[in-house]
Short mmCIF file of C-alpha atoms and ligand atoms in Angstrom, two decimals:
data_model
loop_
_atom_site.label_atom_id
_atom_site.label_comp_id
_atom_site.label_asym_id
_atom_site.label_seq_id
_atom_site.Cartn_x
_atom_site.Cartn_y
_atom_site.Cartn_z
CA UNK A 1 -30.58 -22.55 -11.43
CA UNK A 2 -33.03 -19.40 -10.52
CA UNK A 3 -32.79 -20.32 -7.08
CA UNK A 4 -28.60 -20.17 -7.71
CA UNK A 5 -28.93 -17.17 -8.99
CA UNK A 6 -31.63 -15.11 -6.69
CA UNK A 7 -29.21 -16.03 -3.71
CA UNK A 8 -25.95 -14.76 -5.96
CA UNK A 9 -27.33 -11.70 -6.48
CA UNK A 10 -28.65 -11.36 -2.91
CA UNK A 11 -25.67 -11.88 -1.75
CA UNK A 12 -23.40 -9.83 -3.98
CA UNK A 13 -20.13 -8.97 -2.08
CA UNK A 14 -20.56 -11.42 0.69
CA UNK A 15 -23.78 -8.90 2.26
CA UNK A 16 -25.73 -11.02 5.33
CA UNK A 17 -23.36 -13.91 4.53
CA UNK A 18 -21.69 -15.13 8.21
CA UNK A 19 -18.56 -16.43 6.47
CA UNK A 20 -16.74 -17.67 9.87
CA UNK A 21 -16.42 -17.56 13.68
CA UNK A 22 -14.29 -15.19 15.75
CA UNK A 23 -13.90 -14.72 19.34
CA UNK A 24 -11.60 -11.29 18.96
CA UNK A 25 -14.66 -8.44 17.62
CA UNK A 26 -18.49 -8.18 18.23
CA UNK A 27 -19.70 -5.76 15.23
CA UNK A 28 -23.41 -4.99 16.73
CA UNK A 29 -24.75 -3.14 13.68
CA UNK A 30 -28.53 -3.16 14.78
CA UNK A 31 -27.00 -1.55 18.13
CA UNK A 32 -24.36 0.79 17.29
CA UNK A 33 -21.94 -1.30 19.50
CA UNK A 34 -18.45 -2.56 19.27
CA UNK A 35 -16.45 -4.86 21.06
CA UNK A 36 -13.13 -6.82 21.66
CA UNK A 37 -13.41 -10.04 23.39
CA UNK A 38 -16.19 -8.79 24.85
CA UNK A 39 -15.04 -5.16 25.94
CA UNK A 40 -17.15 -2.17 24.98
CA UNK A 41 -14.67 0.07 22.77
CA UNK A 42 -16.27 2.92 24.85
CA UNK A 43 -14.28 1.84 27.70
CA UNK A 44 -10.92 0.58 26.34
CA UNK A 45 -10.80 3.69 24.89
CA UNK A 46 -9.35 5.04 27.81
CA UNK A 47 -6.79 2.33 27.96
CA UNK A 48 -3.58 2.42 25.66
CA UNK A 49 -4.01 0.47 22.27
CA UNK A 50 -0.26 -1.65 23.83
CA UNK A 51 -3.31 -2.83 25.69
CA UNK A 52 -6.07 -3.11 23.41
CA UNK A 53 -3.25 -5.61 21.40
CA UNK A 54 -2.73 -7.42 24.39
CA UNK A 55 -6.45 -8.10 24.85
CA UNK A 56 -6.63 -9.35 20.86
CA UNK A 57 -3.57 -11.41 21.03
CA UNK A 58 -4.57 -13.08 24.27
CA UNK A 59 -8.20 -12.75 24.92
CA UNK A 60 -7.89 -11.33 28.30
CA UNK A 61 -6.54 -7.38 29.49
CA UNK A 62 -3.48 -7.56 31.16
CA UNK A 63 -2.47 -6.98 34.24
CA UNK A 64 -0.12 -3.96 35.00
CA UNK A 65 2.90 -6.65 35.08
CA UNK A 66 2.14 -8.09 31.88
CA UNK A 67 1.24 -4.61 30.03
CA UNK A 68 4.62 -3.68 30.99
CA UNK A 69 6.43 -6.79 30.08
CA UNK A 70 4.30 -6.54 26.73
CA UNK A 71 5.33 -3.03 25.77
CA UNK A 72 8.93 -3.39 26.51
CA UNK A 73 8.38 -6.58 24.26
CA UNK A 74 6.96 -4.11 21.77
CA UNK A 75 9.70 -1.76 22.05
CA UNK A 76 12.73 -4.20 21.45
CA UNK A 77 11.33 -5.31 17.68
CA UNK A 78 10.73 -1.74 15.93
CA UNK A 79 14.33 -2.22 14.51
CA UNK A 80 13.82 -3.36 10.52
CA UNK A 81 16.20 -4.13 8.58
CA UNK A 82 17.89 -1.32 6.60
CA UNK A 83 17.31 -3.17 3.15
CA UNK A 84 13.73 -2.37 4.26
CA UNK A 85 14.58 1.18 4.82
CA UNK A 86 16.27 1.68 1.75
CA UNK A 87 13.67 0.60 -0.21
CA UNK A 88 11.51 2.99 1.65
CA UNK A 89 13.66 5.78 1.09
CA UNK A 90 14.38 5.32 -2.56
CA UNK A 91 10.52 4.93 -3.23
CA UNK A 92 8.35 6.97 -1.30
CA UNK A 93 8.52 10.43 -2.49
CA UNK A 94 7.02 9.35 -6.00
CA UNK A 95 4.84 6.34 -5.31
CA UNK A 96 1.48 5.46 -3.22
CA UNK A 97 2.28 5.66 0.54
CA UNK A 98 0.30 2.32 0.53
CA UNK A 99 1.89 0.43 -2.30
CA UNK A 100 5.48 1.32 -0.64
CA UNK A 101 4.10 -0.17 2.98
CA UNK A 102 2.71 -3.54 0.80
CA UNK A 103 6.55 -3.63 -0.43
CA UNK A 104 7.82 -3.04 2.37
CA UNK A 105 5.88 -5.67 4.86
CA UNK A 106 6.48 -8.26 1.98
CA UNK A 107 10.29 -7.33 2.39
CA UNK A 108 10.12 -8.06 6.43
CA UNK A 109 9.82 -12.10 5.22
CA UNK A 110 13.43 -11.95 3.93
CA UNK A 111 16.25 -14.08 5.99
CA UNK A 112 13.82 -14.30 8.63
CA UNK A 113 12.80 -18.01 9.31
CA UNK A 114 10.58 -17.42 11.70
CA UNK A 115 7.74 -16.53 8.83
CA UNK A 116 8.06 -20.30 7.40
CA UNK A 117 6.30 -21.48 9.84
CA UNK A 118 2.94 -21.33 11.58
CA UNK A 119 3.61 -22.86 15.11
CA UNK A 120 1.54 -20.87 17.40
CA UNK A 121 4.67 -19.48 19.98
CA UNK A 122 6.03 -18.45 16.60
CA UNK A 123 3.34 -16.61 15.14
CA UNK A 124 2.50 -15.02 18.89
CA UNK A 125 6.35 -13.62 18.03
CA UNK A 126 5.74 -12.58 14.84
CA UNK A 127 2.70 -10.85 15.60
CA UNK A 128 4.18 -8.59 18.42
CA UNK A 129 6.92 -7.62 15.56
CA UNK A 130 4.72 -6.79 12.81
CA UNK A 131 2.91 -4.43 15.12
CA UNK A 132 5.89 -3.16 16.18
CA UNK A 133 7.44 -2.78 13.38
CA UNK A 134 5.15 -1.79 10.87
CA UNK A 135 5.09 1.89 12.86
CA UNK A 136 8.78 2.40 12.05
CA UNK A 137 8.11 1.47 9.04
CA UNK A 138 5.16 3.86 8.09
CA UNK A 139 7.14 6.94 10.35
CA UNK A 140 9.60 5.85 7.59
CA UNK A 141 7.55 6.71 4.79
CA UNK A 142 6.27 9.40 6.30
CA UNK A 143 9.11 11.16 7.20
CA UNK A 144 11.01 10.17 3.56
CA UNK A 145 7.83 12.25 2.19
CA UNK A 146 8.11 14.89 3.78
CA UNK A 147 12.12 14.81 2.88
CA UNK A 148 13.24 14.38 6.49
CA UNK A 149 15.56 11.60 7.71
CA UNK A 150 14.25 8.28 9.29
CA UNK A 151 14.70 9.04 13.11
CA UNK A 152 15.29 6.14 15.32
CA UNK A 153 12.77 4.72 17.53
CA UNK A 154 12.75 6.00 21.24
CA UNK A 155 12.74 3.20 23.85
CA UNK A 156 11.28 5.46 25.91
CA UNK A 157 7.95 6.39 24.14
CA UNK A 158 5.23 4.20 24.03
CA UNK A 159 3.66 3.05 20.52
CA UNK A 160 1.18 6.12 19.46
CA UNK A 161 4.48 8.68 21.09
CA UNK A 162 7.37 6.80 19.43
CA UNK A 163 5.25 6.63 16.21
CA UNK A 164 4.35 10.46 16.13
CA UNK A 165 7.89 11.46 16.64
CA UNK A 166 9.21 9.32 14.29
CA UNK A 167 6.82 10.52 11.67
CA UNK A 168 7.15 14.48 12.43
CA UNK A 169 10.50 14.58 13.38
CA UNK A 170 10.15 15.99 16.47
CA UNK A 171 9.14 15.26 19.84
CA UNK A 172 5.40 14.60 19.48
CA UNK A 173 2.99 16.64 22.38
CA UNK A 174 1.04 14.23 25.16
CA UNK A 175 -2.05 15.21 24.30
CA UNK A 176 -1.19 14.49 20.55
CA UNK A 177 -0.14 10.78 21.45
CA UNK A 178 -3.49 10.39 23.26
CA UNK A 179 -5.42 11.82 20.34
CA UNK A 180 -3.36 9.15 18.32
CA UNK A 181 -3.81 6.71 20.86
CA UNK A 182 -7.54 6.43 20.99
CA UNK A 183 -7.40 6.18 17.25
CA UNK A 184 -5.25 3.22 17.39
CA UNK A 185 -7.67 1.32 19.77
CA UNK A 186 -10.48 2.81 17.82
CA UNK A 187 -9.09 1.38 14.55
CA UNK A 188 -7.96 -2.22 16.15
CA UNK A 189 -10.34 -4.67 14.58
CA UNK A 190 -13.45 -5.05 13.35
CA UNK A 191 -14.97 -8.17 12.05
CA UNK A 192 -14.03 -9.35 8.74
CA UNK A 193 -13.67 -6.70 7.03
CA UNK A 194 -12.31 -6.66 3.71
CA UNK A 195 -8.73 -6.46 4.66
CA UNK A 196 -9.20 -8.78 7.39
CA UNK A 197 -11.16 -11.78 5.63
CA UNK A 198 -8.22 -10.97 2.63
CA UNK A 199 -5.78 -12.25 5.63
CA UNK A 200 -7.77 -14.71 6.83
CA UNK A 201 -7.74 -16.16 3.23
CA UNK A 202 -4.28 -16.57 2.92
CA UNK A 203 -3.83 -17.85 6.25
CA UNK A 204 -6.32 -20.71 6.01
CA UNK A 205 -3.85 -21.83 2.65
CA UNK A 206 -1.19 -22.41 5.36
CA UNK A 207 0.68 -19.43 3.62
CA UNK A 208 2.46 -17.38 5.99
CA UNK A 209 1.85 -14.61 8.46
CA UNK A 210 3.80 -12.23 6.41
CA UNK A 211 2.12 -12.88 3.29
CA UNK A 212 -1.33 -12.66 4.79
CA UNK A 213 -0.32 -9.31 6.19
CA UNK A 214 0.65 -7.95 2.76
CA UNK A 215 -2.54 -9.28 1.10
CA UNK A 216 -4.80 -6.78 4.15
CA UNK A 217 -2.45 -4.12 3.34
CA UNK A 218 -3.45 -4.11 -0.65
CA UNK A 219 -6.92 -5.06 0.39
CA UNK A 220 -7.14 -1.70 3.02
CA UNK A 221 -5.79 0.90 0.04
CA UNK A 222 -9.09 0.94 -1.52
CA UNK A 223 -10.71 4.20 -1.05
CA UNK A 224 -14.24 1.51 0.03
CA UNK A 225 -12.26 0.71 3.17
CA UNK A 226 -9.09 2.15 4.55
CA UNK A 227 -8.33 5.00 1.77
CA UNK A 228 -11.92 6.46 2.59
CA UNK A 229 -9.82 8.60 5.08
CA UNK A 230 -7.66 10.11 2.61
CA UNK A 231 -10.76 10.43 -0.03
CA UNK A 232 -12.48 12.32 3.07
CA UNK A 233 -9.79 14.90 3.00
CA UNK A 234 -9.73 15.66 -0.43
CA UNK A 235 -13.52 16.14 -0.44
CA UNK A 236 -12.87 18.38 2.77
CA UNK A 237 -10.77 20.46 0.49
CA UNK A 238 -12.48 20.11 -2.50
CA UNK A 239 -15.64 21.67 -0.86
CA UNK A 240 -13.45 24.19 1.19
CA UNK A 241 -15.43 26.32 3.33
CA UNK A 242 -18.84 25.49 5.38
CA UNK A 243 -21.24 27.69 3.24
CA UNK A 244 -20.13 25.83 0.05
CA UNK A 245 -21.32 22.06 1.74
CA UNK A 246 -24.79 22.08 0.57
CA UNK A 247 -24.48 22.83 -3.16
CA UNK A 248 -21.23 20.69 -3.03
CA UNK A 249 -23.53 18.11 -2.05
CA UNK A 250 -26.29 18.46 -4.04
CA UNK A 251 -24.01 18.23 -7.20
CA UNK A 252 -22.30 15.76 -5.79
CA UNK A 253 -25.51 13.55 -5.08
CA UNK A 254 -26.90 14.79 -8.69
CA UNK A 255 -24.64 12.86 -10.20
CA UNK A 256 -24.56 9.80 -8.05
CA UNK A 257 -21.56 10.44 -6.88
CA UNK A 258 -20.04 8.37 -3.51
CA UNK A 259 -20.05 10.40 -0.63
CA UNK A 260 -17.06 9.17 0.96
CA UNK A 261 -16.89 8.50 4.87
CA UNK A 262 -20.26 7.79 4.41
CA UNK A 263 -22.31 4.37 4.94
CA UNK A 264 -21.41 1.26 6.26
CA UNK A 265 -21.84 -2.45 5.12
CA UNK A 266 -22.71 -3.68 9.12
CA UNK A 267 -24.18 -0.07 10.71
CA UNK A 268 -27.36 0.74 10.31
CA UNK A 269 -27.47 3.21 12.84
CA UNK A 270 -24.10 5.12 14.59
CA UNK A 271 -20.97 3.50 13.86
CA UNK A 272 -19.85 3.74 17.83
CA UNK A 273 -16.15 4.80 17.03
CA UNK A 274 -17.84 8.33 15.37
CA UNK A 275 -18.51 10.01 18.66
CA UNK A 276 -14.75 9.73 20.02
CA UNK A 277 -13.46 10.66 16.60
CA UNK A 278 -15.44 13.30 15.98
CA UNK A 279 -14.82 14.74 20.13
CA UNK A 280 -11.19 14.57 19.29
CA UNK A 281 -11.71 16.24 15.68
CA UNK A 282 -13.77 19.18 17.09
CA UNK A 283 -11.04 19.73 19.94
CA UNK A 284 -8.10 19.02 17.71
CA UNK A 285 -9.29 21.24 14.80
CA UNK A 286 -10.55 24.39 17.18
CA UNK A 287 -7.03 24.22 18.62
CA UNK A 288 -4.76 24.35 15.60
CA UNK A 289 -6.47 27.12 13.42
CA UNK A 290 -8.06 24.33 11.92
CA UNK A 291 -11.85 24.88 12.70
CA UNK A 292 -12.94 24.90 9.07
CA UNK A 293 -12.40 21.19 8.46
CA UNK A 294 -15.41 20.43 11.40
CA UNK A 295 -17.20 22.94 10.81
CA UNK A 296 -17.55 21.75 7.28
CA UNK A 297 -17.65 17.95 8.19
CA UNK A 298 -20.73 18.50 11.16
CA UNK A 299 -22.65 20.43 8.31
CA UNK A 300 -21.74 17.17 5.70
CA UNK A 301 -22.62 14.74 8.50
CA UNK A 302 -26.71 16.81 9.40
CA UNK A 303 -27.08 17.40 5.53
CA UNK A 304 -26.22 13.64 4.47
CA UNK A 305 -28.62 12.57 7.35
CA UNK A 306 -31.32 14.62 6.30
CA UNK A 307 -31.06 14.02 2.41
CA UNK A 308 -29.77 10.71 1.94
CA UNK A 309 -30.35 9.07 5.71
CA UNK A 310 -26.76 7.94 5.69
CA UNK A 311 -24.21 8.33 8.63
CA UNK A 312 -20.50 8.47 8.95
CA UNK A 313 -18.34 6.31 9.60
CA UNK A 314 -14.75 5.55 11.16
CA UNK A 315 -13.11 7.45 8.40
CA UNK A 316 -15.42 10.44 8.19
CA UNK A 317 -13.82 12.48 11.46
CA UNK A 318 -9.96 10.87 11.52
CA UNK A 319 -9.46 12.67 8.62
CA UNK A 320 -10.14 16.31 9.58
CA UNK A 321 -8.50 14.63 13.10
CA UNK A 322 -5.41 13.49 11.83
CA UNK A 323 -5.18 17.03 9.79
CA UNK A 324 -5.30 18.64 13.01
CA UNK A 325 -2.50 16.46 14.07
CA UNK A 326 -0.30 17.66 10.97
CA UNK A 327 -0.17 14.26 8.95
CA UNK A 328 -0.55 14.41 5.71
CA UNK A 329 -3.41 13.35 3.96
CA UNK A 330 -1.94 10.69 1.85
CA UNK A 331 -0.65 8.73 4.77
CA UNK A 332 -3.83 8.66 6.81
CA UNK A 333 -4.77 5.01 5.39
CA UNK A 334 -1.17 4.09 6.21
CA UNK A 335 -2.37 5.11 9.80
CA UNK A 336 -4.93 3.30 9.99
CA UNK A 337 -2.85 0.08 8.97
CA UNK A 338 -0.57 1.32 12.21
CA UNK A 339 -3.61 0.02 13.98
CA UNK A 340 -5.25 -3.17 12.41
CA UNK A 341 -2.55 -4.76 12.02
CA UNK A 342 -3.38 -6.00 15.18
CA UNK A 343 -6.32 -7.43 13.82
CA UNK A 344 -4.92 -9.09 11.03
CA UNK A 345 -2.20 -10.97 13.47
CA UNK A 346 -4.49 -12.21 15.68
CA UNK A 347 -7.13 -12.83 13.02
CA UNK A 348 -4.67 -15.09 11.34
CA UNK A 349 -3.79 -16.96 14.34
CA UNK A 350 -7.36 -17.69 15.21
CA UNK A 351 -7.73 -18.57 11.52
CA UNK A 352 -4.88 -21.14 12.05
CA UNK A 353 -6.15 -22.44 15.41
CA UNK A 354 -8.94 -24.05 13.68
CA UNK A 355 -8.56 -23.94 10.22
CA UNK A 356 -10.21 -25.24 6.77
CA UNK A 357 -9.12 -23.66 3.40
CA UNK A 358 -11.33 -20.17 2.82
CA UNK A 359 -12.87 -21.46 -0.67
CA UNK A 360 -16.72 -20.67 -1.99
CA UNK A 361 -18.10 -21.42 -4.72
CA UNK A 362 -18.99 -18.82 -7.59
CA UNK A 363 -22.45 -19.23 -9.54
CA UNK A 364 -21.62 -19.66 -13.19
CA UNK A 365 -23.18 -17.36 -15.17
CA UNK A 366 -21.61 -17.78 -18.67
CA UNK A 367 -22.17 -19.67 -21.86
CA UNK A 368 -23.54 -23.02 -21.96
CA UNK A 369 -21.09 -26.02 -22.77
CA UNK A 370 -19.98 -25.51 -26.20
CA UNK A 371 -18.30 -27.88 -29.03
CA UNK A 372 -14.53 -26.56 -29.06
CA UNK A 373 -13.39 -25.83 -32.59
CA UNK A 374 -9.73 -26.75 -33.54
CA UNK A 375 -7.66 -23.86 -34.70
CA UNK A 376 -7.36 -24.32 -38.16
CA UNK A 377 -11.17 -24.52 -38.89
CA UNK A 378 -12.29 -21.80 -36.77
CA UNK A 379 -12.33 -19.33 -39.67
CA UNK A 380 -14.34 -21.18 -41.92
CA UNK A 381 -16.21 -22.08 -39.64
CA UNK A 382 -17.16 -18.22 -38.34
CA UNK A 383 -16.93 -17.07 -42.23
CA UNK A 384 -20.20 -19.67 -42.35
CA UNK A 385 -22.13 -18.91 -39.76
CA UNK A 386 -21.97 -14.62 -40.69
CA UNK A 387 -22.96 -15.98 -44.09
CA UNK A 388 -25.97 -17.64 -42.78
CA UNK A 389 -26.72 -14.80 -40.29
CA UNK A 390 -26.62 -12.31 -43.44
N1 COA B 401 -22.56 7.98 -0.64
C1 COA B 401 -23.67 7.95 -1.39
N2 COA B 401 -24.47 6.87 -1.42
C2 COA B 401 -24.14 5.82 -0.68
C3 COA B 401 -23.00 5.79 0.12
C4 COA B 401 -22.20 6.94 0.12
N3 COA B 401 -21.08 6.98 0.85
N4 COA B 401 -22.92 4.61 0.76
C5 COA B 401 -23.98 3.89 0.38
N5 COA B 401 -24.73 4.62 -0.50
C6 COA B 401 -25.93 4.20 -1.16
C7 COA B 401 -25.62 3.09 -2.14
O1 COA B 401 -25.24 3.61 -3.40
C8 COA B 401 -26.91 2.35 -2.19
O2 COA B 401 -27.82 3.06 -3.00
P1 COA B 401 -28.78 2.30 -4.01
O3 COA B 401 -29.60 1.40 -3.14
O4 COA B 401 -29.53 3.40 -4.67
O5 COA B 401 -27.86 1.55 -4.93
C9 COA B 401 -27.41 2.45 -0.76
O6 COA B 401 -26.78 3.60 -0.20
C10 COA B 401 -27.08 1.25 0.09
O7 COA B 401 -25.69 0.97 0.06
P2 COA B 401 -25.16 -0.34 0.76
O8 COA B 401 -25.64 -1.54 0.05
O9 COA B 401 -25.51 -0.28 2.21
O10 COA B 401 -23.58 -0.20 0.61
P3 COA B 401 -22.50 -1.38 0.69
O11 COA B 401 -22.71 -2.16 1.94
O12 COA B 401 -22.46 -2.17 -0.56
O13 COA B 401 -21.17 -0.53 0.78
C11 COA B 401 -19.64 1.03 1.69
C12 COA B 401 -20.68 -0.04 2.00
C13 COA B 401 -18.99 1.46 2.99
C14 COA B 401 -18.56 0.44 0.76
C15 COA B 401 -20.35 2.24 1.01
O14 COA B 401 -21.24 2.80 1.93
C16 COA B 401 -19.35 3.26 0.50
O15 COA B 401 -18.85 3.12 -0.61
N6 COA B 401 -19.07 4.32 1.30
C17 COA B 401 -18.08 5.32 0.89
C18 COA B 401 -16.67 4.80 1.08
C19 COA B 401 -16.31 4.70 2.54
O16 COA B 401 -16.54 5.61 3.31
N7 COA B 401 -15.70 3.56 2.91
C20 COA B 401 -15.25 3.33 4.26
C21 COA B 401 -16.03 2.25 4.91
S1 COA B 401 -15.65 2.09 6.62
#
């Protein structure tokens, strides 16, 4: 029993534990490094992320045919159905950006038969539709917020373009769909994270694809994973200008407060998607007017290093980033569910390529058997025993 409960509390929220296999990412905390299928994000980065999902879905980059063939794949399922975008439209100005995309997604299983079964050609098609359309339907919530229309995709935009222009309403600049683009493959996958192993979980019950992807959207709202980037933003604007960071901080870290963007479960050293995020942040902000929002996050970033030996991490620079871009704060996490959803899908298929049901154990850690007490005595019985303890 003290063994049970030394390796409980060592354990607490899954830390160290290796709770599966996966072929898609290499999380290299000691190292700094990450990779897909063996690809150093350092490099792919310069790819488009209609690549970086090829390489997840299929283990291998494409070639120029089959990038092609994959896009245009990509481009023919944005279409949702307009129940979908109804819903969207009637609830997104008042509610969560997040809780609206969890509806939503859930929605996309309706008169759809494909998501009753788990065959892999099906849920290869399924996968290349929730990626693609998941975008139109975040643009969708974007643009309802911000009390525009829902534009229609453009067939001739890639993914990060189409998705830009959708969102803003207008046509979206090349050098913002890169900036958008190396977030995407930035944001791709990454071990099991929570969202991720929340998929894998419902996969491995022979659920479906849809319902596993709904589960990692609830599970990536939390501001301890995906809605770090929006928390980021409002502590950007909280603290406001670059003199005010270090007595922000202090109070902050007085009262043991969570710095958000901050720490990471797996780095111990530079989470390697920082330095392209934070390149594109310095650019993108000194650009737009918007050089207060680095300025302020580099001085967070040296101070937190020097008094609490933390660093940032993938949510700490796409915020002041995607502010540069003009997206609104609240629908950064939604952004970052643009990307993993690639993840998730091909998460869930390797789950199903080999799977066993996702079930630990838990330690118990409350009362001892007890004598149960029919109803009808239970008062006497409890009058007696706070007479005796009196
Ligand atoms: N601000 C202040 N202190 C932090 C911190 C942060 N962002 N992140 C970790 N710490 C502290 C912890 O409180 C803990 O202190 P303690 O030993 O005095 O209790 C210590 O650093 C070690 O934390 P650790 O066990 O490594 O954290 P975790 O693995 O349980 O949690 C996170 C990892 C990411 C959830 C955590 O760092 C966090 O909450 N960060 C802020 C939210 C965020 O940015 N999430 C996005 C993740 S990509």
């Amino acid at each position: 029993m003290e063994n049970n409960a030394k390796d409980a509390q060592e354990t607490k929220g899954l830390a160290g534990v290796v709770a599966g296999s996966t072929a898609l990412s290499q999380v290299d905390g000691a190292q700094g490094q990450l990779r897909y299928c063996g690809y150093n994000i350092d490099d792919l980065v310069h790819g488009s992320y209609e690549e970086t999902c090829y390489l997840l879905l299929h283990g291998q980059l494409p070639t120029a045919q089959q990038l092609q063939q994959f896009s245009e794949e990509l481009k023919q399922q944005r279409a949702v159905p307009q129940a979908v975008l109804q819903f969207i439209e009637q609830n997104s100005k008042q509610d969560h950006p997040m809780a609206v995309l969890r509806t939503a997604v859930s929605m996309l299983s309706c008169n759809n038969p494909l998501t009753t079964d788990n065959e892999p050609q099906h849920t290869q098609q399924q996968a290349v539709a929730l990626i693609a359309q998941i975008s139109t339907l975040i643009a969708a919530i974007g643009a309802t917020r911000a009390g525009r229309g829902v534009v229609p995709a453009d067939p001739t935009l890639d993914h990060a373009a189409n998705f830009l222009t959708m969102l803003q309403g207008q046509p979206a600049p090349a050098q913002a769909s890169h900036a958008l683009n190396v977030a995407l493959v930035l944001h791709a996958d990454h071990g099991f994270n929570a969202s991720t192993f929340a998929a894998r979980a419902i996969a491995s019950t022979l659920s479906d694809m849809v319902s596993a992807v709904t589960a990692a959207v609830a599970s990536l709202k939390g501001p301890l994973h995906g809605g770090a980037n929006t928390a980021v933003m409002h502590m950007l604007q909280q603290i406001g200008q670059e003199d005010a960071v270090e007595p922000w901080l202090d109070q902050a870290l007085g009262r043991r407060q969570l710095i958000m963007g901050f720490g990471h479960r797996v780095y111990k050293t530079t989470d390697p998607r920082v330095q392209h995020l934070r390149a594109l942040s310095q650019q993108w902000c000194n650009a737009n007017n918007q050089a207060n929002w680095f300025a302020i996050s580099d001085k967070l970033q040296q101070l937190m290093m020097q008094k609490k030996g933390l660093y940032p991490n993938v949510d700490f620079y796409s915020a002041s980033l995607y502010y540069a871009l003009g997206i609104e704060p609240q629908m950064y996490t939604p952004v970052f569910a643009l990307s993993r959803v690639v993840g998730w899908v091909s998460h869930i298929r390797e789950q199903l390529q080999d799977n066993r049901i996702i079930r630990p154990r838990a330690q118990y850690i409350g009362k001892p058997a007890r004598t149960y007490v029919p109803l009808q005595q239970r008062e006497s019985q409890q009058q007696s025993a706070s007479l005796a303890a009196a």
